[in-house]
Amino acid sequence: MSYLSIEFSLLFIVFFAIYWCIKPYPKLQNIFLLLASYCIVVSYNWQFALILFGYTLVIYLLSQLIFNAKRYSKLWLIVALCAAIANLALFKYFDFFRYELQSLLNILHISMLLPVISLVLPIGISFYTFHSVSYLVSINRRELQPVKFWDFALFLSFFPSIIAGPINRAKTFLPQITVLQPREILEPYRAFTLIILAVIKVYCLGGLLDENWVTSLYSNPMEYGSLDLLFGLYSYALLIYVNFSGYTDLVTGMALLLGFRLPINFNLPYLAVNLRDFWARWHISLCLWIRDYLYIPLGGNRHGFIRTQINIMIAMLLSGLWHGAGINFIIWGGFHGIGLIGLNLANRFLGKDLIAKRSILLARVITIHYVCFAWLFFHCASFTDAIDYLVAIINNVTVANRYQFETLAIALLYFCYPWLKNLPNNFTKKMSQINYLYVPLIYILVLWITIYFAPTGVPNFIYANF
Amino acid sequence: MMNRDILKKRRTNHKVVKNRSKHLLSQQKYQTIKIKSKKRKLDNNPTLSAKQVCYILLFVFVALVMIFQKSINIYWQQFYHIDIKLNTVLKLISKQFISEPSINEPSINEQSISESHNIDNELVHTDKDQIQNENSVSLEQNSHTKKNAVNLPTEGEHVAGQGKQSNKNLLNSDNPKTLTQLFELYQNKPNDESKNGNELNSSALGILPKPIVLTKKDKVLFAGDSLMQGVAPFVKKILFKQYKIESINESKQSTGLSYPKAFDWPKTVNDKLTEDPTIRLLVVFLGPNDPWDIPDKIVSNKYVKFKSSLWEEVYRSRIKAILDSAHEHNVQVLWLAPPCMRKTKLNDGIIYLNGLYQSEVIKADQHFLITNDLLGCSYDNFNSYITTENRKVKVRIDDGIHFTVDGQKILAKAIMDQITINEIEDNNSD
């Protein structure tokens, strides 16, 4: 069930009303939240709920063993991490590697058919696996006391963040679940702004971009001129941003209305002045997770310059693979890895922030182009598709362009963006100064205009597939 | 000594008292600051009670539903295959909210009932118009439709009871065997459909469809649902990469022929063909969104039951409308049969729909492409994988409806196999 559908909106309002009727009993609220979360999972497929529950049970038992073991807690941690990774690998990567392995066998002329297990990727598996890892590590470090099973189950299945994040940390999120004092609605006006922003971003902007330009440009790049294809790169970059950040806004808003605070995931990523800056602004919760649970355990930057670069490359490649089992995601991760290493080399040998010091605008433009170029591999279904697109950009210089106006518009939008960034906050502030009785009228007006211009149909959340 | 000690003690006591009072003062200060900051915080982050938030949420939701009730009703029909009386429900809700004590007011119910009557009448009217426009049915035919609709439930049950068997009472099969044989010859493939009992019925016979020949100047139009959305890009790419032939992909997810209010394919196809006279080939691929009851309120509020005679009549007329506009614009049609589906109910529906597509397409002397064999499955046996040589390739994704990239490529190649490209310009097949 999509969080932007009218069915969900109605159910959410009903849920909200009941949830706050039992305000004095946070424990009861938790049970209610847990039930609702599992209902959401079941709405996709009842087997997903079963898998999630089984996974929760196993990881919880292992976390208890980690906590209670006097000498071998690290060993149990390794077992638990292996279990978590194995579960993810089975559902997410088995089919991919079976395919690759089978090709390898065919090349080696070994006539053997690998077993075909038709597995359906359970919704949110990448996200709840990461949630659980943060819990296991925190228990091992004794940063956190083990919580009750049902609280842990809610931590993994909490419906605003199960579909596509943001990735929660046990250390900051579990205390919000285990509260004894009654919860309060947090920053309601900000929550409303976030929800409206999500509708504008995902439903209207994302829908329009996808329907009018991205799909057609990417489905047959050879028909279009070079400028159009460049516009295609920008529009996909914009699409994935509005789709994913819109989704994050929506769930953050929902969580605030339920009295929970989710981690920040985006901070104007396309205003980054270099690639490292980009990763501090894009999918922040994933980036921090990879830093804390992958990059630093690998050694981080403590073992010299070359080891640091290798660690960066491994982290980025795995981050690519996390997005999906496909060679293109790995290439995408690789591109970012190479970019980051290049940046480190430039910083070391040419001086720190060479370009950004001279012109911030130039630094931003270079960064966004590198990022857009990498998105091409992220979006295309296969490597040859991406190459076709690149070849078309180079070859089709003479082909007439159809989207000059749109290219100009998107460029203009980019340069106006720094001024627009404060708009949502100002809107929130203004709304909070009005008598609450009249607030809905303004919301209705904004949403009316948005939905009027949006294409029909409920758009998909791109990241829900990962 | 004693005095000194006493003095010392006094001094220290004094100090302690001083410190204490200092401490108390600082505590007081701290508390006042805390209160101030709390106040400030409140000013910066004004909160709302749950009731107030609920009011805002509900108000916005109800208002938006009222504003967009038309689109929501269409959406509801498409996905749940039932109508919602939004107007009636909303009126009731809003009345209750505006005047809370008057829940038992009898006038509301009466009013809403009379209003719902009005809506129904309105709908009946528009539906009638629509059907008249669509099918260009004469008045006589319309009365005939009414007759059918009156007997609809029993007939529907009757048809449903027959299951996969052909609807003999609905089809006036003149020469089904010869046609099937001819068709099999033409397709050069075993025909699954005939085995399943979907015998063809058509009076038009004899001439095989003209082979599809395109030149560089010609264009191809793709029409269909999400199945086509997956396949069309690959055909587009091959057409352009290899032959520089341009094509238009109009496919749209969740569309079909059952709900013209949501998306009207006959009209869209006609518009596109009129707009661009260089289109020479229309490729159609749809069906999975269609095997449901369709809204029709000519006689009663009931839906026209899927597989009933009226349903078939309406549906056939829509297929025919597409084929007719293609014929008018001198455009050839390649109609793809939707393949086997994992869900039994959907699969049964698809078998039935394919019977309709096949007979109408052949009647119009156009091309019909069966896709089951290409995807390694039959209507009796769903399979996500196709085995070629020593390799197993997954062609269907996990929903049991859509295709994987490999599946899409296979279908794209099959479409290309049906097309001959005449590389010499200005040398049309006719």
Coordinates of N, CA and C in Angstrom, one line a residue, chain B residues 264-272 321-322:
Chain B
D264 N -9.1 6.2 -22.3 CA -9.9 5.7 -23.4 C -9.0 5.4 -24.6
W265 N -8.7 4.1 -24.7 CA -7.8 3.7 -25.7 C -8.3 3.9 -27.2
P266 N -9.6 3.5 -27.5 CA -10.0 3.8 -28.8 C -9.9 5.2 -29.2
K267 N -10.2 6.1 -28.3 CA -10.1 7.6 -28.6 C -8.6 8.0 -28.8
T268 N -7.8 7.5 -27.8 CA -6.4 7.9 -27.9 C -5.8 7.4 -29.2
V269 N -6.0 6.2 -29.6 CA -5.5 5.6 -30.8 C -5.9 6.4 -32.0
N270 N -7.2 6.7 -32.0 CA -7.8 7.4 -33.1 C -7.1 8.8 -33.2
D271 N -7.0 9.5 -32.1 CA -6.4 10.8 -32.1 C -5.0 10.8 -32.6
K272 N -4.2 9.8 -32.1 CA -2.8 9.7 -32.5 C -2.7 9.4 -34.0
A321 N -13.4 -0.8 -32.3 CA -13.2 0.6 -32.5 C -11.7 0.9 -32.8
I322 N -10.9 0.2 -32.1 CA -9.4 0.4 -32.3 C -9.0 -0.1 -33.7

